[in-house]
Amino acid sequence: MVQMDQVYEYGRHYDDEAFGEKVWRVARILGRKGLVEALTLFYALKDPDTPARARGLILGTLGYFVFPFDALPDLVPFVGYTDDLALLGVCLGVVAMHVKEEHRHQAETTVREWLG
């Protein structure tokens, strides 16, 4: 597992299009909870009220998510996403005080539209 202080380095791998493509492509693997966590962080990242330090951690976490060759390469079916899911959950816990109910609601709504 990547150390939290290393997460910021993965921010350079993030872009909105790569994130959207990856989330859509692996939606069934991540499951509802993983999707909600990823999208909650995405919406918090896009909110200008989210403090810079929290945004940096979110950016690094989402960069780690889209980067295919991380601690457990995403090319390994199912197992390759366990580190991504763990990091999403840890990041969400660390920045929880900056995550608004509207971010969670947007994520839930998006997931409901995608998965039904």
PDB file of N, CA, C and O in Angstrom, residues 39-101:
ATOM      1  N   LEU A  39     -16.679   9.093  -6.490  1.00  0.00           N
ATOM      2  CA  LEU A  39     -17.407  10.264  -6.984  1.00  0.00           C
ATOM      3  C   LEU A  39     -17.578  11.328  -5.906  1.00  0.00           C
ATOM      4  O   LEU A  39     -17.564  12.520  -6.215  1.00  0.00           O
ATOM      5  N   THR A  40     -17.716  10.935  -4.663  1.00  0.00           N
ATOM      6  CA  THR A  40     -17.788  11.916  -3.576  1.00  0.00           C
ATOM      7  C   THR A  40     -16.494  12.727  -3.540  1.00  0.00           C
ATOM      8  O   THR A  40     -16.510  13.961  -3.434  1.00  0.00           O
ATOM      9  N   LEU A  41     -15.366  12.037  -3.645  1.00  0.00           N
ATOM     10  CA  LEU A  41     -14.083  12.741  -3.672  1.00  0.00           C
ATOM     11  C   LEU A  41     -13.980  13.636  -4.904  1.00  0.00           C
ATOM     12  O   LEU A  41     -13.482  14.764  -4.828  1.00  0.00           O
ATOM     13  N   PHE A  42     -14.450  13.149  -6.043  1.00  0.00           N
ATOM     14  CA  PHE A  42     -14.435  13.951  -7.266  1.00  0.00           C
ATOM     15  C   PHE A  42     -15.221  15.245  -7.079  1.00  0.00           C
ATOM     16  O   PHE A  42     -14.739  16.327  -7.417  1.00  0.00           O
ATOM     17  N   TYR A  43     -16.422  15.141  -6.533  1.00  0.00           N
ATOM     18  CA  TYR A  43     -17.246  16.346  -6.343  1.00  0.00           C
ATOM     19  C   TYR A  43     -16.645  17.279  -5.292  1.00  0.00           C
ATOM     20  O   TYR A  43     -16.729  18.505  -5.421  1.00  0.00           O
ATOM     21  N   ALA A  44     -16.013  16.733  -4.280  1.00  0.00           N
ATOM     22  CA  ALA A  44     -15.329  17.569  -3.286  1.00  0.00           C
ATOM     23  C   ALA A  44     -14.137  18.280  -3.931  1.00  0.00           C
ATOM     24  O   ALA A  44     -13.866  19.455  -3.633  1.00  0.00           O
ATOM     25  N   LEU A  45     -13.428  17.597  -4.815  1.00  0.00           N
ATOM     26  CA  LEU A  45     -12.299  18.195  -5.520  1.00  0.00           C
ATOM     27  C   LEU A  45     -12.753  19.382  -6.366  1.00  0.00           C
ATOM     28  O   LEU A  45     -12.072  20.405  -6.438  1.00  0.00           O
ATOM     29  N   LYS A  46     -13.900  19.258  -6.988  1.00  0.00           N
ATOM     30  CA  LYS A  46     -14.407  20.308  -7.871  1.00  0.00           C
ATOM     31  C   LYS A  46     -14.994  21.498  -7.116  1.00  0.00           C
ATOM     32  O   LYS A  46     -15.204  22.552  -7.698  1.00  0.00           O
ATOM     33  N   ASP A  47     -15.249  21.340  -5.836  1.00  0.00           N
ATOM     34  CA  ASP A  47     -15.841  22.409  -5.023  1.00  0.00           C
ATOM     35  C   ASP A  47     -14.758  23.411  -4.624  1.00  0.00           C
ATOM     36  O   ASP A  47     -13.802  23.050  -3.939  1.00  0.00           O
ATOM     37  N   PRO A  48     -14.907  24.677  -5.019  1.00  0.00           N
ATOM     38  CA  PRO A  48     -13.893  25.676  -4.664  1.00  0.00           C
ATOM     39  C   PRO A  48     -13.795  25.939  -3.161  1.00  0.00           C
ATOM     40  O   PRO A  48     -12.789  26.480  -2.696  1.00  0.00           O
ATOM     41  N   ASP A  49     -14.784  25.528  -2.395  1.00  0.00           N
ATOM     42  CA  ASP A  49     -14.740  25.691  -0.938  1.00  0.00           C
ATOM     43  C   ASP A  49     -13.839  24.664  -0.253  1.00  0.00           C
ATOM     44  O   ASP A  49     -13.472  24.835   0.906  1.00  0.00           O
ATOM     45  N   THR A  50     -13.492  23.591  -0.953  1.00  0.00           N
ATOM     46  CA  THR A  50     -12.632  22.569  -0.367  1.00  0.00           C
ATOM     47  C   THR A  50     -11.227  23.156  -0.218  1.00  0.00           C
ATOM     48  O   THR A  50     -10.665  23.661  -1.196  1.00  0.00           O
ATOM     49  N   PRO A  51     -10.659  23.110   0.985  1.00  0.00           N
ATOM     50  CA  PRO A  51      -9.323  23.691   1.214  1.00  0.00           C
ATOM     51  C   PRO A  51      -8.239  23.041   0.339  1.00  0.00           C
ATOM     52  O   PRO A  51      -8.343  21.863  -0.027  1.00  0.00           O
ATOM     53  N   ALA A  52      -7.202  23.808   0.059  1.00  0.00           N
ATOM     54  CA  ALA A  52      -6.134  23.367  -0.838  1.00  0.00           C
ATOM     55  C   ALA A  52      -5.480  22.071  -0.373  1.00  0.00           C
ATOM     56  O   ALA A  52      -5.197  21.186  -1.182  1.00  0.00           O
ATOM     57  N   ARG A  53      -5.235  21.934   0.908  1.00  0.00           N
ATOM     58  CA  ARG A  53      -4.576  20.717   1.409  1.00  0.00           C
ATOM     59  C   ARG A  53      -5.460  19.488   1.169  1.00  0.00           C
ATOM     60  O   ARG A  53      -4.973  18.435   0.742  1.00  0.00           O
ATOM     61  N   ALA A  54      -6.746  19.610   1.419  1.00  0.00           N
ATOM     62  CA  ALA A  54      -7.674  18.506   1.174  1.00  0.00           C
ATOM     63  C   ALA A  54      -7.754  18.216  -0.324  1.00  0.00           C
ATOM     64  O   ALA A  54      -7.752  17.047  -0.736  1.00  0.00           O
ATOM     65  N   ARG A  55      -7.795  19.262  -1.130  1.00  0.00           N
ATOM     66  CA  ARG A  55      -7.848  19.079  -2.589  1.00  0.00           C
ATOM     67  C   ARG A  55      -6.594  18.370  -3.091  1.00  0.00           C
ATOM     68  O   ARG A  55      -6.665  17.517  -3.971  1.00  0.00           O
ATOM     69  N   GLY A  56      -5.438  18.708  -2.513  1.00  0.00           N
ATOM     70  CA  GLY A  56      -4.194  18.048  -2.901  1.00  0.00           C
ATOM     71  C   GLY A  56      -4.222  16.562  -2.610  1.00  0.00           C
ATOM     72  O   GLY A  56      -3.795  15.749  -3.429  1.00  0.00           O
ATOM     73  N   LEU A  57      -4.734  16.201  -1.448  1.00  0.00           N
ATOM     74  CA  LEU A  57      -4.835  14.788  -1.083  1.00  0.00           C
ATOM     75  C   LEU A  57      -5.844  14.071  -1.976  1.00  0.00           C
ATOM     76  O   LEU A  57      -5.594  12.955  -2.440  1.00  0.00           O
ATOM     77  N   ILE A  58      -6.963  14.708  -2.241  1.00  0.00           N
ATOM     78  CA  ILE A  58      -7.978  14.120  -3.130  1.00  0.00           C
ATOM     79  C   ILE A  58      -7.395  13.947  -4.533  1.00  0.00           C
ATOM     80  O   ILE A  58      -7.553  12.901  -5.166  1.00  0.00           O
ATOM     81  N   LEU A  59      -6.714  14.966  -5.019  1.00  0.00           N
ATOM     82  CA  LEU A  59      -6.110  14.906  -6.350  1.00  0.00           C
ATOM     83  C   LEU A  59      -5.117  13.752  -6.444  1.00  0.00           C
ATOM     84  O   LEU A  59      -5.117  12.985  -7.410  1.00  0.00           O
ATOM     85  N   GLY A  60      -4.278  13.606  -5.433  1.00  0.00           N
ATOM     86  CA  GLY A  60      -3.332  12.501  -5.419  1.00  0.00           C
ATOM     87  C   GLY A  60      -4.018  11.152  -5.369  1.00  0.00           C
ATOM     88  O   GLY A  60      -3.617  10.200  -6.050  1.00  0.00           O
ATOM     89  N   THR A  61      -5.070  11.052  -4.566  1.00  0.00           N
ATOM     90  CA  THR A  61      -5.810   9.795  -4.449  1.00  0.00           C
ATOM     91  C   THR A  61      -6.480   9.428  -5.768  1.00  0.00           C
ATOM     92  O   THR A  61      -6.413   8.277  -6.213  1.00  0.00           O
ATOM     93  N   LEU A  62      -7.111  10.386  -6.416  1.00  0.00           N
ATOM     94  CA  LEU A  62      -7.763  10.112  -7.695  1.00  0.00           C
ATOM     95  C   LEU A  62      -6.729   9.863  -8.789  1.00  0.00           C
ATOM     96  O   LEU A  62      -6.974   9.085  -9.709  1.00  0.00           O
ATOM     97  N   GLY A  63      -5.556  10.499  -8.681  1.00  0.00           N
ATOM     98  CA  GLY A  63      -4.463  10.215  -9.608  1.00  0.00           C
ATOM     99  C   GLY A  63      -3.978   8.785  -9.450  1.00  0.00           C
ATOM    100  O   GLY A  63      -3.700   8.085 -10.432  1.00  0.00           O
ATOM    101  N   TYR A  64      -3.871   8.336  -8.210  1.00  0.00           N
ATOM    102  CA  TYR A  64      -3.493   6.950  -7.923  1.00  0.00           C
ATOM    103  C   TYR A  64      -4.542   6.008  -8.514  1.00  0.00           C
ATOM    104  O   TYR A  64      -4.214   4.974  -9.089  1.00  0.00           O
ATOM    105  N   PHE A  65      -5.791   6.382  -8.383  1.00  0.00           N
ATOM    106  CA  PHE A  65      -6.894   5.569  -8.901  1.00  0.00           C
ATOM    107  C   PHE A  65      -6.791   5.408 -10.415  1.00  0.00           C
ATOM    108  O   PHE A  65      -6.989   4.311 -10.940  1.00  0.00           O
ATOM    109  N   VAL A  66      -6.483   6.469 -11.148  1.00  0.00           N
ATOM    110  CA  VAL A  66      -6.447   6.373 -12.612  1.00  0.00           C
ATOM    111  C   VAL A  66      -5.132   5.797 -13.129  1.00  0.00           C
ATOM    112  O   VAL A  66      -5.072   5.300 -14.249  1.00  0.00           O
ATOM    113  N   PHE A  67      -4.063   5.823 -12.325  1.00  0.00           N
ATOM    114  CA  PHE A  67      -2.769   5.302 -12.753  1.00  0.00           C
ATOM    115  C   PHE A  67      -2.815   3.778 -12.701  1.00  0.00           C
ATOM    116  O   PHE A  67      -3.028   3.197 -11.640  1.00  0.00           O
ATOM    117  N   PRO A  68      -2.605   3.105 -13.840  1.00  0.00           N
ATOM    118  CA  PRO A  68      -2.784   1.644 -13.870  1.00  0.00           C
ATOM    119  C   PRO A  68      -1.673   0.841 -13.203  1.00  0.00           C
ATOM    120  O   PRO A  68      -1.873  -0.308 -12.860  1.00  0.00           O
ATOM    121  N   PHE A  69      -0.499   1.427 -12.999  1.00  0.00           N
ATOM    122  CA  PHE A  69       0.634   0.674 -12.479  1.00  0.00           C
ATOM    123  C   PHE A  69       1.026   1.165 -11.097  1.00  0.00           C
ATOM    124  O   PHE A  69       2.077   1.733 -10.890  1.00  0.00           O
ATOM    125  N   ASP A  70       0.151   0.946 -10.136  1.00  0.00           N
ATOM    126  CA  ASP A  70       0.408   1.378  -8.763  1.00  0.00           C
ATOM    127  C   ASP A  70       0.839   0.173  -7.931  1.00  0.00           C
ATOM    128  O   ASP A  70       1.352  -0.800  -8.475  1.00  0.00           O
ATOM    129  N   ALA A  71       0.644   0.214  -6.643  1.00  0.00           N
ATOM    130  CA  ALA A  71       1.110  -0.857  -5.744  1.00  0.00           C
ATOM    131  C   ALA A  71       0.605  -2.237  -6.177  1.00  0.00           C
ATOM    132  O   ALA A  71       1.353  -3.210  -6.175  1.00  0.00           O
ATOM    133  N   LEU A  72      -0.657  -2.326  -6.509  1.00  0.00           N
ATOM    134  CA  LEU A  72      -1.227  -3.562  -7.074  1.00  0.00           C
ATOM    135  C   LEU A  72      -1.752  -3.184  -8.458  1.00  0.00           C
ATOM    136  O   LEU A  72      -2.797  -2.541  -8.566  1.00  0.00           O
ATOM    137  N   PRO A  73      -1.053  -3.536  -9.513  1.00  0.00           N
ATOM    138  CA  PRO A  73      -1.468  -3.110 -10.850  1.00  0.00           C
ATOM    139  C   PRO A  73      -2.920  -3.464 -11.153  1.00  0.00           C
ATOM    140  O   PRO A  73      -3.383  -4.560 -10.848  1.00  0.00           O
ATOM    141  N   ASP A  74      -3.610  -2.506 -11.758  1.00  0.00           N
ATOM    142  CA  ASP A  74      -5.033  -2.678 -12.057  1.00  0.00           C
ATOM    143  C   ASP A  74      -5.271  -3.728 -13.135  1.00  0.00           C
ATOM    144  O   ASP A  74      -6.401  -4.117 -13.379  1.00  0.00           O
ATOM    145  N   LEU A  75      -4.221  -4.184 -13.769  1.00  0.00           N
ATOM    146  CA  LEU A  75      -4.355  -5.195 -14.810  1.00  0.00           C
ATOM    147  C   LEU A  75      -4.655  -6.573 -14.231  1.00  0.00           C
ATOM    148  O   LEU A  75      -5.098  -7.466 -14.942  1.00  0.00           O
ATOM    149  N   VAL A  76      -4.416  -6.745 -12.940  1.00  0.00           N
ATOM    150  CA  VAL A  76      -4.723  -8.006 -12.264  1.00  0.00           C
ATOM    151  C   VAL A  76      -6.222  -7.973 -11.930  1.00  0.00           C
ATOM    152  O   VAL A  76      -6.658  -7.142 -11.146  1.00  0.00           O
ATOM    153  N   PRO A  77      -7.009  -8.850 -12.528  1.00  0.00           N
ATOM    154  CA  PRO A  77      -8.462  -8.785 -12.323  1.00  0.00           C
ATOM    155  C   PRO A  77      -8.866  -8.769 -10.841  1.00  0.00           C
ATOM    156  O   PRO A  77      -8.371  -9.555 -10.043  1.00  0.00           O
ATOM    157  N   PHE A  78      -9.744  -7.883 -10.494  1.00  0.00           N
ATOM    158  CA  PHE A  78     -10.332  -7.703  -9.162  1.00  0.00           C
ATOM    159  C   PHE A  78      -9.302  -7.326  -8.093  1.00  0.00           C
ATOM    160  O   PHE A  78      -9.441  -6.331  -7.429  1.00  0.00           O
ATOM    161  N   VAL A  79      -8.262  -8.125  -7.930  1.00  0.00           N
ATOM    162  CA  VAL A  79      -7.261  -7.866  -6.896  1.00  0.00           C
ATOM    163  C   VAL A  79      -6.574  -6.526  -7.124  1.00  0.00           C
ATOM    164  O   VAL A  79      -6.229  -5.822  -6.176  1.00  0.00           O
ATOM    165  N   GLY A  80      -6.403  -6.143  -8.381  1.00  0.00           N
ATOM    166  CA  GLY A  80      -5.717  -4.909  -8.715  1.00  0.00           C
ATOM    167  C   GLY A  80      -6.414  -3.656  -8.230  1.00  0.00           C
ATOM    168  O   GLY A  80      -5.822  -2.574  -8.209  1.00  0.00           O
ATOM    169  N   TYR A  81      -7.648  -3.766  -7.807  1.00  0.00           N
ATOM    170  CA  TYR A  81      -8.390  -2.590  -7.347  1.00  0.00           C
ATOM    171  C   TYR A  81      -8.511  -2.519  -5.827  1.00  0.00           C
ATOM    172  O   TYR A  81      -9.053  -1.556  -5.298  1.00  0.00           O
ATOM    173  N   THR A  82      -8.013  -3.517  -5.122  1.00  0.00           N
ATOM    174  CA  THR A  82      -8.161  -3.494  -3.665  1.00  0.00           C
ATOM    175  C   THR A  82      -7.393  -2.344  -3.041  1.00  0.00           C
ATOM    176  O   THR A  82      -7.882  -1.705  -2.104  1.00  0.00           O
ATOM    177  N   ASP A  83      -6.206  -2.038  -3.553  1.00  0.00           N
ATOM    178  CA  ASP A  83      -5.456  -0.912  -3.017  1.00  0.00           C
ATOM    179  C   ASP A  83      -6.126   0.410  -3.357  1.00  0.00           C
ATOM    180  O   ASP A  83      -6.167   1.330  -2.546  1.00  0.00           O
ATOM    181  N   ASP A  84      -6.698   0.501  -4.547  1.00  0.00           N
ATOM    182  CA  ASP A  84      -7.407   1.718  -4.951  1.00  0.00           C
ATOM    183  C   ASP A  84      -8.608   1.969  -4.030  1.00  0.00           C
ATOM    184  O   ASP A  84      -8.815   3.093  -3.548  1.00  0.00           O
ATOM    185  N   LEU A  85      -9.373   0.911  -3.781  1.00  0.00           N
ATOM    186  CA  LEU A  85     -10.540   1.034  -2.905  1.00  0.00           C
ATOM    187  C   LEU A  85     -10.144   1.415  -1.488  1.00  0.00           C
ATOM    188  O   LEU A  85     -10.781   2.267  -0.860  1.00  0.00           O
ATOM    189  N   ALA A  86      -9.071   0.808  -0.996  1.00  0.00           N
ATOM    190  CA  ALA A  86      -8.610   1.129   0.350  1.00  0.00           C
ATOM    191  C   ALA A  86      -8.180   2.588   0.438  1.00  0.00           C
ATOM    192  O   ALA A  86      -8.538   3.298   1.390  1.00  0.00           O
ATOM    193  N   LEU A  87      -7.448   3.050  -0.553  1.00  0.00           N
ATOM    194  CA  LEU A  87      -6.979   4.432  -0.537  1.00  0.00           C
ATOM    195  C   LEU A  87      -8.135   5.422  -0.663  1.00  0.00           C
ATOM    196  O   LEU A  87      -8.139   6.463  -0.001  1.00  0.00           O
ATOM    197  N   LEU A  88      -9.135   5.091  -1.477  1.00  0.00           N
ATOM    198  CA  LEU A  88     -10.320   5.960  -1.576  1.00  0.00           C
ATOM    199  C   LEU A  88     -10.972   6.113  -0.205  1.00  0.00           C
ATOM    200  O   LEU A  88     -11.325   7.215   0.208  1.00  0.00           O
ATOM    201  N   GLY A  89     -11.132   4.997   0.503  1.00  0.00           N
ATOM    202  CA  GLY A  89     -11.749   5.034   1.833  1.00  0.00           C
ATOM    203  C   GLY A  89     -10.929   5.807   2.838  1.00  0.00           C
ATOM    204  O   GLY A  89     -11.469   6.597   3.626  1.00  0.00           O
ATOM    205  N   VAL A  90      -9.617   5.618   2.814  1.00  0.00           N
ATOM    206  CA  VAL A  90      -8.733   6.341   3.745  1.00  0.00           C
ATOM    207  C   VAL A  90      -8.792   7.831   3.458  1.00  0.00           C
ATOM    208  O   VAL A  90      -8.932   8.650   4.373  1.00  0.00           O
ATOM    209  N   CYS A  91      -8.685   8.191   2.206  1.00  0.00           N
ATOM    210  CA  CYS A  91      -8.728   9.611   1.838  1.00  0.00           C
ATOM    211  C   CYS A  91     -10.050  10.231   2.262  1.00  0.00           C
ATOM    212  O   CYS A  91     -10.073  11.335   2.822  1.00  0.00           O
ATOM    213  N   LEU A  92     -11.136   9.541   2.011  1.00  0.00           N
ATOM    214  CA  LEU A  92     -12.450  10.062   2.393  1.00  0.00           C
ATOM    215  C   LEU A  92     -12.519  10.278   3.899  1.00  0.00           C
ATOM    216  O   LEU A  92     -13.074  11.277   4.359  1.00  0.00           O
ATOM    217  N   GLY A  93     -11.928   9.381   4.672  1.00  0.00           N
ATOM    218  CA  GLY A  93     -11.894   9.548   6.123  1.00  0.00           C
ATOM    219  C   GLY A  93     -11.062  10.744   6.542  1.00  0.00           C
ATOM    220  O   GLY A  93     -11.435  11.494   7.445  1.00  0.00           O
ATOM    221  N   VAL A  94      -9.925  10.953   5.877  1.00  0.00           N
ATOM    222  CA  VAL A  94      -9.030  12.053   6.234  1.00  0.00           C
ATOM    223  C   VAL A  94      -9.647  13.414   5.897  1.00  0.00           C
ATOM    224  O   VAL A  94      -9.514  14.363   6.664  1.00  0.00           O
ATOM    225  N   VAL A  95     -10.331  13.509   4.779  1.00  0.00           N
ATOM    226  CA  VAL A  95     -10.892  14.804   4.354  1.00  0.00           C
ATOM    227  C   VAL A  95     -12.379  14.938   4.691  1.00  0.00           C
ATOM    228  O   VAL A  95     -13.022  15.881   4.239  1.00  0.00           O
ATOM    229  N   ALA A  96     -12.906  14.023   5.496  1.00  0.00           N
ATOM    230  CA  ALA A  96     -14.347  13.974   5.781  1.00  0.00           C
ATOM    231  C   ALA A  96     -14.920  15.311   6.247  1.00  0.00           C
ATOM    232  O   ALA A  96     -16.048  15.663   5.887  1.00  0.00           O
ATOM    233  N   MET A  97     -14.154  16.065   7.020  1.00  0.00           N
ATOM    234  CA  MET A  97     -14.682  17.336   7.521  1.00  0.00           C
ATOM    235  C   MET A  97     -14.888  18.359   6.409  1.00  0.00           C
ATOM    236  O   MET A  97     -15.583  19.349   6.600  1.00  0.00           O
ATOM    237  N   HIS A  98     -14.307  18.101   5.236  1.00  0.00           N
ATOM    238  CA  HIS A  98     -14.451  19.021   4.110  1.00  0.00           C
ATOM    239  C   HIS A  98     -15.416  18.508   3.055  1.00  0.00           C
ATOM    240  O   HIS A  98     -15.641  19.171   2.048  1.00  0.00           O
ATOM    241  N   VAL A  99     -15.962  17.335   3.277  1.00  0.00           N
ATOM    242  CA  VAL A  99     -16.916  16.746   2.339  1.00  0.00           C
ATOM    243  C   VAL A  99     -18.312  17.173   2.761  1.00  0.00           C
ATOM    244  O   VAL A  99     -18.737  16.916   3.881  1.00  0.00           O
ATOM    245  N   LYS A 100     -18.980  17.833   1.846  1.00  0.00           N
ATOM    246  CA  LYS A 100     -20.330  18.329   2.118  1.00  0.00           C
ATOM    247  C   LYS A 100     -21.370  17.265   1.781  1.00  0.00           C
ATOM    248  O   LYS A 100     -21.129  16.370   0.966  1.00  0.00           O
ATOM    249  N   GLU A 101     -22.512  17.424   2.375  1.00  0.00           N
ATOM    250  CA  GLU A 101     -23.623  16.515   2.080  1.00  0.00           C
ATOM    251  C   GLU A 101     -23.972  16.568   0.592  1.00  0.00           C
ATOM    252  O   GLU A 101     -24.333  15.551   0.000  1.00  0.00           O
TER     253      GLU A 101
END
